[in-house]
Structures are given as C-alpha cells and as structure tokens.
Amino acid sequence: MENLQKLQKIIDGAKRIVFFGGAGVSTESGIPDFRSQDGLYNQKYAYPPEQILSHTFFCYHTEEFYSFYRDKMLYLDAEPNAAHLKLAEWEKQGKLTAVVTQNIDGLHQKAGSKNVLELHGSVWRNYCTRCGKFYPVESVARSEGVPRCDCGGIIKPDVVLYEEGLNGDILENSVKHISQADVLIIGGTSLNVYPAAGLVDYFRGEHLVVINKGQPAKSTEGALYIDGSIGKIFSQLN
C-alpha cells in the first residue's frame, strides 16, 4: 500500500509527533463511537444521547443520566488496541511528544502513554459537586440511582458534558504541543466537535496525516489521507 509506505517514511524521519485522536481510536477495543452507523447517536433512547449527555440533563434528570451513563459510557474491561500500544511505544522512543484525545476511556494511559491530554476528561475520575472529594470509577459503576458523597453531595464524572467548557490549561497545552510538532497525525475522528477540531489549525509542521474511516468534516488540505481503521494501520508500522 503506497500510502502506508509514505506514512512509515514520515514516521521514520519525525522528531516531534503529536497524535490527535477521537472515538474511532477505541472502536477496535470494543467501545462504540458516536456518529457511525452503529454509533450511540444512531441508537434509540427516550431522549437523544446529545441531550442526555448535557449539563442541563445531568442537573434536572440526574437518575436518568446515570442509567444511560452506566449502560453506555463505562467500558472498564476494555483493553488497548494496536493504535494505543504503538503510540505508547513511539513516546518511549522519544518520537512522540503528546497524545491529544477526545476520548474519556483512559486506554492511552492503560497502554503506557504518559503525556495524554484529555480534552473531554475521563470516566476514571469522579468528584463530589458539593465538597470536591474525588472518587474512583467504581463508586459510580457499582452504585444504584444517583451516586452520592459521604457529605450528601452528588458525585459527577470528571467528563466534559455538552454545554460545559473545556479545561483551559489542557487546551493551552494541546495548542503548544500541536504548534511545535513536525508531524501531526489525526486519527479516528470526523473533526465534527468544536472547539476540539479547531486545534488542528495550530499545526505549523511539515507533515499532516489523517487516518479515519471516511473523510473528516473539516478540510485537511494537503494531508496524507488513509481511509481505514487506525488499529489495523498502526499494527503495520514500525
């Protein structure tokens, strides 16, 4: 495959790779994405998933939020796939400086990556909305109804819901790494979600690579584009 050989050549010559990934990175680990044919947004619920995963819904329909969240957002037994493992390997070699991810599943860390910038938070961290005490994910997964803190406050996952802003420090750090990279690999994302998708505009390096099933929504003119599943493609790289 000609494009695969081109990608390998880019990787071999790279000094500062940044990887920007979305839900498609984790589908090969058994975690469904959002917008594909079998994704969460194409399944039927009493409310649309976009509404359930909003700040307003969490505040006013907290029990229904948690019913959906436990059922559809927690995949605690999922294991990293070839994409996660390859990225961790490149970081260990000193080739990759950061993983910027829209995912909340913690699989990059599970694979061994250290510098992971989680734009949308993580299911593994949870905190009391009243006193701020942190709780492990098991406190949510094993609870029934609305999980509550010892102080009586509601425990909330440390994930960014619709209507909530991204963490400013993580955004700033992501911009810094992307703007300093010589190679930016965009993988498993349709670049539909803003402001995350806008981070791509800060890339000033030599090689932009897009690996995704289908063309992304955002224009990536001049990029090396490979249509396919990222785990399968990364498993063929050195």
Coordinates of N, CA and C in Angstrom, one line a residue:
M1 N 0.8 -1.2 0.0 CA 0.0 0.0 0.0 C 0.9 1.3 0.0
E2 N 0.8 2.0 -1.0 CA 1.7 3.2 -1.2 C 1.6 4.2 -0.1
N3 N 0.4 4.5 0.4 CA 0.2 5.5 1.4 C 0.8 5.0 2.8
L4 N 0.7 3.7 3.0 CA 1.3 3.1 4.2 C 2.8 3.3 4.2
Q5 N 3.4 3.1 3.0 CA 4.9 3.3 2.9 C 5.2 4.8 3.1
K6 N 4.4 5.7 2.6 CA 4.6 7.1 2.8 C 4.6 7.5 4.3
L7 N 3.6 6.9 4.9 CA 3.4 7.1 6.4 C 4.6 6.6 7.1
Q8 N 5.1 5.4 6.8 CA 6.3 4.9 7.5 C 7.5 5.8 7.3
K9 N 7.6 6.3 6.1 CA 8.8 7.2 5.8 C 8.7 8.5 6.7
I10 N 7.4 9.0 6.8 CA 7.2 10.2 7.6 C 7.5 9.9 9.1
I11 N 7.1 8.8 9.6 CA 7.4 8.4 11.0 C 8.9 8.2 11.2
D12 N 9.5 7.6 10.3 CA 11.0 7.4 10.4 C 11.8 8.7 10.5
G13 N 11.3 9.7 9.8 CA 12.0 11.0 9.8 C 11.5 12.0 10.9
A14 N 10.5 11.6 11.6 CA 9.9 12.5 12.6 C 10.7 12.7 13.9
K15 N 10.6 13.9 14.4 CA 11.3 14.1 15.7 C 10.3 14.5 16.8
R16 N 9.1 15.1 16.4 CA 8.1 15.6 17.3 C 6.7 15.3 16.8
I17 N 6.3 14.1 17.0 CA 5.0 13.6 16.6 C 3.9 14.0 17.6
V18 N 2.8 14.6 17.2 CA 1.7 14.7 18.1 C 0.5 13.9 17.5
F19 N -0.2 13.2 18.3 CA -1.3 12.4 17.8 C -2.6 13.1 18.4
F20 N -3.6 13.3 17.5 CA -4.9 13.9 17.9 C -5.9 12.9 17.5
G21 N -6.6 12.3 18.5 CA -7.5 11.2 18.3 C -8.9 11.4 18.8
G22 N -9.8 10.6 18.2 CA -11.2 10.6 18.6 C -11.7 9.2 18.8
A23 N -13.0 9.1 18.8 CA -13.7 7.8 19.2 C -13.3 6.6 18.4
G24 N -12.9 6.9 17.1 CA -12.5 5.8 16.2 C -11.3 5.0 16.7
V25 N -10.5 5.7 17.6 CA -9.3 5.0 18.1 C -9.7 3.8 19.0
S26 N -10.8 3.9 19.7 CA -11.2 2.9 20.7 C -12.2 1.9 20.2
T27 N -12.7 2.1 19.0 CA -13.7 1.1 18.5 C -13.2 -0.3 18.4
E28 N -11.9 -0.4 18.1 CA -11.3 -1.8 18.0 C -11.1 -2.4 19.4
S29 N -11.3 -1.6 20.4 CA -11.2 -2.1 21.8 C -12.6 -2.4 22.3
G30 N -13.6 -2.3 21.4 CA -15.0 -2.7 21.7 C -15.8 -1.5 22.3
I31 N -15.3 -0.3 22.2 CA -16.1 0.9 22.7 C -16.7 1.5 21.5
P32 N -18.1 1.6 21.4 CA -18.7 2.2 20.2 C -18.4 3.7 20.1
D33 N -18.4 4.1 18.8 CA -18.2 5.6 18.6 C -19.6 6.3 18.7
F34 N -19.7 7.5 18.2 CA -20.9 8.2 18.3 C -21.7 8.3 17.0
R35 N -20.9 8.6 15.9 CA -21.6 9.0 14.7 C -21.7 8.0 13.5
S36 N -21.0 6.9 13.7 CA -21.1 5.8 12.7 C -22.5 5.2 12.7
Q37 N -22.7 4.2 11.7 CA -24.0 3.6 11.6 C -24.4 2.9 12.9
D38 N -23.5 2.3 13.6 CA -23.8 1.6 14.9 C -23.5 2.5 16.1
G39 N -23.2 3.7 15.9 CA -22.7 4.6 17.0 C -23.9 5.0 17.9
L40 N -23.5 5.6 19.0 CA -24.5 5.9 20.0 C -25.6 6.9 19.5
Y41 N -25.2 7.8 18.6 CA -26.2 8.8 18.1 C -27.2 8.2 17.2
N42 N -27.0 7.0 16.7 CA -27.9 6.3 15.8 C -28.7 5.2 16.5
Q43 N -28.7 5.2 17.8 CA -29.5 4.3 18.6 C -30.7 5.0 19.2
K44 N -31.7 4.2 19.6 CA -32.9 4.9 20.0 C -33.1 4.8 21.6
Y45 N -33.3 6.0 22.1 CA -33.5 6.1 23.6 C -34.7 7.1 23.8
A46 N -35.1 7.2 25.0 CA -36.2 8.1 25.3 C -35.9 9.5 25.0
Y47 N -34.6 9.8 25.2 CA -34.1 11.1 24.8 C -32.9 10.9 23.9
P48 N -32.5 11.9 23.0 CA -31.3 11.8 22.2 C -30.1 11.8 23.1
P49 N -29.1 11.0 22.8 CA -27.9 10.9 23.6 C -27.2 12.3 23.8
E50 N -27.3 13.2 22.8 CA -26.7 14.5 22.9 C -27.4 15.3 24.1
Q51 N -28.7 15.0 24.2 CA -29.5 15.7 25.3 C -29.1 15.1 26.7
I52 N -29.0 13.7 26.7 CA -28.7 13.0 27.9 C -27.4 13.4 28.5
L53 N -26.4 13.6 27.5 CA -25.0 13.9 27.9 C -24.8 15.4 28.0
S54 N -25.8 16.2 28.4 CA -25.7 17.6 28.6 C -25.7 18.0 30.0
H55 N -25.2 19.2 30.3 CA -25.1 19.7 31.7 C -26.5 19.8 32.3
T56 N -27.4 20.4 31.4 CA -28.8 20.6 31.9 C -29.5 19.3 32.2
F57 N -29.3 18.2 31.4 CA -29.9 17.0 31.7 C -29.4 16.4 33.0
F58 N -28.1 16.5 33.1 CA -27.4 16.0 34.4 C -28.0 16.6 35.6
C59 N -28.3 17.9 35.5 CA -28.8 18.7 36.7 C -30.3 18.3 37.0
Y60 N -31.1 18.2 35.9 CA -32.5 18.0 36.1 C -33.1 16.6 36.0
H61 N -32.3 15.7 35.4 CA -32.7 14.3 35.2 C -31.5 13.4 35.6
T62 N -31.0 13.6 36.8 CA -29.7 13.0 37.2 C -29.8 11.5 37.2
E63 N -30.9 10.9 37.7 CA -31.0 9.5 37.8 C -31.1 8.9 36.4
E64 N -31.8 9.5 35.4 CA -31.8 9.0 34.1 C -30.5 9.2 33.4
F65 N -29.8 10.3 33.7 CA -28.4 10.4 33.2 C -27.5 9.2 33.6
Y66 N -27.6 8.9 34.9 CA -26.7 7.8 35.3 C -27.1 6.4 34.8
S67 N -28.4 6.2 34.6 CA -28.8 5.0 33.9 C -28.2 4.8 32.6
F68 N -28.2 5.9 31.8 CA -27.6 5.9 30.4 C -26.1 5.8 30.6
Y69 N -25.5 6.5 31.5 CA -24.0 6.6 31.6 C -23.4 5.3 32.0
R70 N -24.0 4.6 33.0 CA -23.5 3.3 33.4 C -23.6 2.3 32.2
D71 N -24.7 2.4 31.5 CA -25.0 1.4 30.5 C -24.2 1.6 29.2
K72 N -23.9 2.9 28.9 CA -23.3 3.2 27.5 C -22.0 3.9 27.6
M73 N -21.5 4.4 28.7 CA -20.3 5.1 28.7 C -19.2 4.5 29.5
L74 N -19.5 3.4 30.3 CA -18.4 2.8 31.1 C -18.1 1.4 30.4
Y75 N -16.8 1.3 30.0 CA -16.3 0.1 29.4 C -15.0 -0.2 30.2
L76 N -15.1 -0.6 31.4 CA -14.0 -0.6 32.3 C -13.1 -1.8 32.0
D77 N -13.6 -2.8 31.3 CA -12.8 -4.0 31.0 C -12.1 -3.9 29.6
A78 N -12.3 -2.8 28.9 CA -11.7 -2.6 27.6 C -10.2 -2.6 27.7
E79 N -9.6 -3.2 26.7 CA -8.1 -3.2 26.6 C -7.6 -2.4 25.5
P80 N -6.4 -1.8 25.6 CA -5.8 -1.0 24.5 C -5.6 -1.9 23.2
N81 N -5.8 -1.3 22.1 CA -5.5 -2.0 20.8 C -4.2 -1.5 20.2
A82 N -4.0 -2.0 19.0 CA -2.6 -1.7 18.4 C -2.3 -0.2 18.3
A83 N -3.3 0.6 18.1 CA -3.1 2.1 18.0 C -2.6 2.6 19.3
H84 N -3.3 2.3 20.4 CA -2.8 2.8 21.7 C -1.4 2.3 22.0
L85 N -1.1 1.1 21.7 CA 0.2 0.5 22.0 C 1.3 1.1 21.2
K86 N 1.0 1.3 19.9 CA 2.1 1.9 19.0 C 2.4 3.3 19.5
L87 N 1.4 4.1 19.9 CA 1.6 5.5 20.3 C 2.5 5.5 21.6
A88 N 2.2 4.6 22.5 CA 3.0 4.5 23.7 C 4.4 4.1 23.4
E89 N 4.6 3.3 22.4 CA 5.9 2.8 22.0 C 6.7 4.0 21.4
W90 N 6.1 4.8 20.6 CA 6.7 6.0 20.0 C 7.1 7.0 21.0
E91 N 6.2 7.2 22.0 CA 6.6 8.1 23.1 C 7.8 7.6 23.9
K92 N 7.9 6.3 24.1 CA 9.0 5.7 24.9 C 10.3 5.9 24.1
Q93 N 10.2 5.9 22.7 CA 11.3 6.1 21.9 C 11.7 7.5 21.8
G94 N 10.9 8.4 22.2 CA 11.2 9.9 22.2 C 10.7 10.5 20.9
K95 N 10.0 9.8 20.1 CA 9.5 10.3 18.8 C 8.2 11.1 19.0
L96 N 7.3 10.7 19.9 CA 6.0 11.3 20.1 C 6.0 12.1 21.4
T97 N 5.6 13.4 21.3 CA 5.6 14.3 22.5 C 4.3 14.3 23.2
A98 N 3.2 14.1 22.5 CA 1.9 14.1 23.2 C 0.8 13.4 22.5
V99 N -0.2 12.9 23.2 CA -1.4 12.4 22.7 C -2.5 13.4 23.1
V100 N -3.2 14.0 22.2 CA -4.3 14.8 22.5 C -5.6 14.0 22.1
T101 N -6.4 13.7 23.1 CA -7.6 12.8 22.8 C -8.9 13.4 23.2
Q102 N -9.9 13.1 22.4 CA -11.3 13.5 22.8 C -11.9 12.3 23.6
N103 N -11.2 11.2 23.7 CA -11.8 10.1 24.4 C -11.7 10.2 25.9
I104 N -12.6 9.5 26.6 CA -12.7 9.6 28.1 C -12.5 8.2 28.7
D105 N -11.9 7.2 27.9 CA -11.8 5.9 28.4 C -10.5 5.5 29.1
G106 N -9.5 6.3 29.0 CA -8.3 6.1 29.7 C -7.4 5.0 29.1
L107 N -7.7 4.6 27.9 CA -7.0 3.5 27.2 C -5.5 3.9 26.8
H108 N -5.3 5.1 26.5 CA -3.9 5.6 26.2 C -3.0 5.4 27.4
Q109 N -3.5 5.7 28.6 CA -2.7 5.5 29.8 C -2.5 4.0 30.1
K110 N -3.6 3.3 29.9 CA -3.5 1.8 30.1 C -2.5 1.2 29.2
A111 N -2.3 1.8 28.0 CA -1.3 1.2 27.1 C 0.1 1.7 27.5
G112 N 0.3 2.7 28.3 CA 1.6 3.1 28.8 C 1.9 4.5 28.4
S113 N 1.1 5.2 27.7 CA 1.4 6.6 27.4 C 1.3 7.5 28.6
K114 N 2.3 8.4 28.7 CA 2.4 9.3 29.9 C 1.8 10.7 29.7
N115 N 2.1 11.3 28.5 CA 1.7 12.7 28.3 C 0.4 12.6 27.4
V116 N -0.7 12.4 28.1 CA -2.0 12.3 27.5 C -2.9 13.5 27.9
L117 N -3.3 14.3 26.9 CA -4.1 15.5 27.2 C -5.5 15.2 26.9
E118 N -6.3 15.0 27.9 CA -7.7 14.5 27.8 C -8.7 15.7 27.7
L119 N -9.0 16.1 26.4 CA -9.8 17.3 26.2 C -11.2 17.2 26.9
H120 N -11.8 16.0 26.9 CA -13.1 15.8 27.4 C -13.1 15.1 28.8
G121 N -12.0 15.0 29.4 CA -12.0 14.4 30.8 C -11.8 12.9 30.7
S122 N -12.2 12.2 31.8 CA -12.0 10.8 32.0 C -13.1 10.2 32.9
V123 N -13.6 9.0 32.5 CA -14.6 8.3 33.3 C -13.9 7.8 34.6
W124 N -12.6 7.7 34.6 CA -11.9 7.1 35.8 C -11.8 8.1 37.0
R125 N -12.1 9.4 36.7 CA -12.1 10.4 37.8 C -13.5 10.9 38.0
N126 N -13.9 11.0 39.3 CA -15.2 11.4 39.7 C -15.1 12.3 40.9
Y127 N -16.0 13.3 41.1 CA -15.8 14.1 42.2 C -17.2 14.6 42.7
C128 N -17.2 14.9 44.0 CA -18.4 15.4 44.6 C -18.7 16.9 44.2
T129 N -19.9 17.2 43.7 CA -20.2 18.5 43.3 C -20.3 19.5 44.5
R130 N -20.4 19.0 45.7 CA -20.6 19.8 46.9 C -19.2 20.1 47.5
C131 N -18.5 19.1 47.9 CA -17.3 19.2 48.7 C -16.0 19.0 47.9
G132 N -16.1 18.5 46.6 CA -15.0 18.3 45.8 C -14.2 17.0 46.0
K133 N -14.6 16.2 46.9 CA -13.9 14.9 47.2 C -13.9 14.0 45.9
F134 N -12.7 13.4 45.7 CA -12.6 12.6 44.5 C -13.0 11.1 44.8
Y135 N -13.6 10.5 43.8 CA -14.0 9.1 43.9 C -13.5 8.3 42.7
P136 N -13.2 7.0 42.9 CA -12.8 6.2 41.8 C -14.0 5.8 41.0
V137 N -13.8 5.3 39.8 CA -14.9 5.0 38.9 C -15.9 3.9 39.5
E138 N -15.3 3.1 40.3 CA -16.2 2.0 40.9 C -17.3 2.6 41.8
S139 N -17.1 3.8 42.3 CA -18.1 4.4 43.1 C -19.3 4.7 42.3
V140 N -19.1 5.0 41.0 CA -20.2 5.2 40.1 C -20.8 3.9 39.5
A141 N -19.9 3.1 39.1 CA -20.3 1.9 38.4 C -21.1 0.9 39.3
R142 N -20.7 0.9 40.6 CA -21.4 -0.1 41.5 C -22.5 0.5 42.2
S143 N -22.8 1.8 42.1 CA -23.9 2.4 42.8 C -25.2 2.2 42.1
E144 N -26.2 2.5 42.7 CA -27.6 2.5 42.1 C -28.2 3.9 42.2
G145 N -29.0 4.2 41.2 CA -29.6 5.6 41.2 C -28.5 6.6 41.1
V146 N -28.6 7.7 41.9 CA -27.7 8.8 41.9 C -26.6 8.5 42.9
P147 N -25.3 8.4 42.5 CA -24.2 8.2 43.5 C -24.0 9.4 44.3
R148 N -23.8 9.2 45.6 CA -23.7 10.4 46.5 C -22.4 10.2 47.4
C149 N -21.9 11.4 47.7 CA -20.7 11.5 48.5 C -21.1 11.3 50.0
D150 N -20.1 11.1 50.8 CA -20.3 11.0 52.3 C -21.0 12.2 52.8
C151 N -20.8 13.4 52.2 CA -21.4 14.6 52.6 C -22.8 14.8 52.1
G152 N -23.2 13.9 51.3 CA -24.6 14.0 50.7 C -24.7 14.6 49.3
G153 N -23.5 15.2 48.9 CA -23.5 15.8 47.5 C -23.5 14.7 46.4
I154 N -23.9 15.2 45.2 CA -23.9 14.3 44.1 C -22.5 14.1 43.5
I155 N -22.2 12.9 43.2 CA -20.9 12.6 42.6 C -21.1 12.7 41.1
K156 N -20.1 13.5 40.4 CA -20.2 13.7 39.0 C -18.9 13.2 38.3
P157 N -19.1 12.5 37.2 CA -17.9 12.1 36.4 C -17.1 13.3 36.0
D158 N -15.8 13.2 36.0 CA -14.9 14.3 35.5 C -14.8 14.3 34.0
V159 N -16.0 14.4 33.4 CA -16.0 14.4 31.9 C -16.8 15.7 31.5
V160 N -16.4 16.2 30.3 CA -17.0 17.5 29.8 C -18.3 17.1 29.1
L161 N -19.4 17.6 29.7 CA -20.7 17.4 29.1 C -21.0 18.5 28.1
Y162 N -22.0 18.2 27.2 CA -22.5 19.3 26.3 C -22.9 20.5 27.2
E163 N -22.6 21.7 26.7 CA -22.9 23.0 27.4 C -21.8 23.3 28.4
E164 N -20.8 22.5 28.6 CA -19.7 22.8 29.5 C -18.4 23.1 28.7
G165 N -17.6 24.0 29.3 CA -16.4 24.4 28.6 C -15.2 23.4 28.8
L166 N -14.3 23.4 27.9 CA -13.1 22.6 28.1 C -12.2 23.2 29.1
N167 N -11.3 22.4 29.7 CA -10.3 22.8 30.6 C -9.3 23.7 29.9
G168 N -9.2 25.0 30.4 CA -8.3 25.9 29.7 C -6.8 25.5 29.7
D169 N -6.3 24.9 30.8 CA -4.9 24.5 30.8 C -4.6 23.4 29.9
I170 N -5.6 22.4 29.7 CA -5.4 21.3 28.8 C -5.5 21.8 27.4
L171 N -6.4 22.8 27.1 CA -6.4 23.4 25.8 C -5.1 24.1 25.4
E172 N -4.6 24.9 26.3 CA -3.4 25.6 26.1 C -2.2 24.7 25.9
N173 N -2.2 23.6 26.6 CA -1.1 22.7 26.5 C -1.2 21.9 25.2
S174 N -2.4 21.6 24.7 CA -2.6 21.0 23.5 C -2.2 21.9 22.3
V175 N -2.5 23.1 22.4 CA -2.1 24.1 21.3 C -0.6 24.2 21.3
K176 N 0.0 24.2 22.4 CA 1.5 24.3 22.5 C 2.2 23.1 21.8
H177 N 1.7 21.9 22.1 CA 2.3 20.7 21.5 C 2.0 20.6 20.0
I178 N 0.8 20.9 19.6 CA 0.5 20.8 18.2 C 1.2 21.8 17.4
S179 N 1.4 23.1 17.9 CA 2.1 24.1 17.2 C 3.6 23.8 17.1
Q180 N 4.1 23.0 18.0 CA 5.6 22.7 18.0 C 5.9 21.4 17.3
A181 N 4.9 20.6 16.8 CA 5.1 19.3 16.2 C 5.6 19.4 14.8
D182 N 6.4 18.5 14.4 CA 6.8 18.4 13.0 C 5.8 17.5 12.2
V183 N 5.2 16.6 12.9 CA 4.2 15.7 12.3 C 2.9 15.7 13.2
L184 N 1.8 15.9 12.6 CA 0.5 15.8 13.3 C -0.3 14.6 12.7
I185 N -0.6 13.6 13.5 CA -1.4 12.5 13.0 C -2.8 12.6 13.6
I186 N -3.8 12.8 12.8 CA -5.2 12.9 13.2 C -5.8 11.5 13.0
G187 N -6.4 10.9 14.0 CA -6.8 9.5 13.8 C -8.2 9.2 14.5
G188 N -9.1 8.6 13.8 CA -10.3 8.1 14.4 C -11.2 9.2 14.8
T189 N -11.2 10.3 14.1 CA -12.2 11.4 14.4 C -12.7 12.0 13.1
S190 N -13.9 12.4 13.1 CA -14.5 13.1 12.0 C -14.3 14.6 12.0
L191 N -13.7 15.1 13.1 CA -13.4 16.5 13.2 C -14.7 17.3 13.2
N192 N -15.7 16.8 13.8 CA -17.0 17.4 13.9 C -17.2 18.3 15.1
V193 N -16.5 17.9 16.2 CA -16.8 18.5 17.5 C -15.8 19.7 17.8
Y194 N -16.4 20.8 18.0 CA -15.6 22.0 18.3 C -15.8 22.4 19.8
P195 N -14.8 23.0 20.5 CA -13.6 23.6 19.9 C -12.5 22.6 19.6
A196 N -12.6 21.3 20.0 CA -11.5 20.4 19.8 C -11.0 20.3 18.4
A197 N -11.9 20.2 17.4 CA -11.5 20.1 16.0 C -10.7 21.3 15.5
G198 N -10.9 22.5 16.1 CA -10.2 23.7 15.8 C -8.7 23.7 16.2
L199 N -8.3 22.7 17.0 CA -6.9 22.6 17.4 C -6.0 22.3 16.2
V200 N -6.5 21.7 15.3 CA -5.8 21.3 14.1 C -5.2 22.5 13.4
D201 N -5.9 23.6 13.5 CA -5.5 24.9 12.8 C -4.2 25.4 13.4
Y202 N -3.7 24.9 14.5 CA -2.5 25.4 15.1 C -1.3 24.7 14.6
F203 N -1.4 23.7 13.8 CA -0.3 22.9 13.3 C 0.5 23.7 12.3
R204 N 1.8 23.8 12.4 CA 2.6 24.5 11.5 C 3.7 23.6 11.0
G205 N 3.7 22.3 11.2 CA 4.8 21.4 10.9 C 4.7 21.0 9.4
E206 N 5.5 20.0 9.2 CA 5.8 19.6 7.8 C 4.8 18.6 7.3
H207 N 4.4 17.6 8.1 CA 3.5 16.5 7.6 C 2.2 16.4 8.4
L208 N 1.1 16.5 7.8 CA -0.2 16.3 8.4 C -0.8 15.0 7.8
V209 N -1.1 14.1 8.7 CA -1.6 12.8 8.4 C -3.0 12.6 8.9
V210 N -4.0 12.1 8.1 CA -5.3 11.8 8.6 C -5.6 10.3 8.3
I211 N -6.0 9.6 9.4 CA -6.3 8.2 9.3 C -7.7 8.1 9.9
N212 N -8.7 7.7 9.0 CA -10.1 7.7 9.5 C -10.9 6.9 8.5
K213 N -12.0 6.3 9.0 CA -13.0 5.7 8.1 C -13.9 6.8 7.6
G214 N -13.7 7.1 6.3 CA -14.4 8.2 5.7 C -13.7 9.6 5.9
Q215 N -14.0 10.5 5.0 CA -13.4 11.8 5.0 C -13.9 12.6 6.2
P216 N -13.0 13.3 6.9 CA -13.5 14.1 8.0 C -14.3 15.3 7.6
A217 N -15.1 15.9 8.5 CA -15.9 17.0 8.1 C -15.1 18.3 7.9
K218 N -14.0 18.4 8.6 CA -13.2 19.6 8.5 C -12.2 19.4 7.3
S219 N -11.9 20.4 6.5 CA -11.0 20.4 5.5 C -9.5 20.1 6.0
T220 N -8.8 19.2 5.4 CA -7.4 18.9 5.8 C -6.6 18.9 4.5
E221 N -6.6 20.0 3.8 CA -6.0 20.1 2.6 C -4.4 19.8 2.7
G222 N -3.9 19.0 1.8 CA -2.5 18.7 1.7 C -2.1 17.6 2.6
A223 N -3.1 17.0 3.3 CA -2.7 15.9 4.3 C -2.5 14.6 3.5
L224 N -1.7 13.7 4.1 CA -1.7 12.3 3.6 C -2.9 11.6 4.3
Y225 N -3.9 11.2 3.4 CA -5.1 10.7 3.9 C -5.2 9.1 3.7
I226 N -5.4 8.4 4.8 CA -5.6 6.9 4.7 C -6.9 6.6 5.2
D227 N -7.7 5.9 4.4 CA -9.1 5.5 4.8 C -9.0 4.1 5.4
G228 N -9.4 4.0 6.7 CA -9.3 2.7 7.3 C -9.3 2.8 8.8
S229 N -9.3 1.6 9.4 CA -9.3 1.6 10.9 C -7.9 1.8 11.4
I230 N -7.7 2.7 12.4 CA -6.4 3.1 12.8 C -5.6 2.0 13.4
G231 N -6.3 1.1 14.2 CA -5.5 0.0 14.8 C -4.9 -0.9 13.8
K232 N -5.7 -1.2 12.8 CA -5.2 -2.1 11.7 C -4.0 -1.5 11.0
I233 N -4.1 -0.2 10.7 CA -3.0 0.5 10.0 C -1.8 0.6 10.9
F234 N -2.0 1.0 12.2 CA -0.8 1.2 13.1 C -0.1 -0.2 13.3
S235 N -0.8 -1.3 13.3 CA -0.2 -2.6 13.5 C 0.8 -3.0 12.4
Q236 N 0.7 -2.2 11.3 CA 1.6 -2.5 10.2 C 2.8 -1.6 10.2
L237 N 2.9 -0.7 11.1 CA 4.0 0.3 11.2 C 5.1 -0.1 12.2
N238 N 6.3 0.4 11.9 CA 7.4 0.1 12.9 C 7.5 1.1 13.9

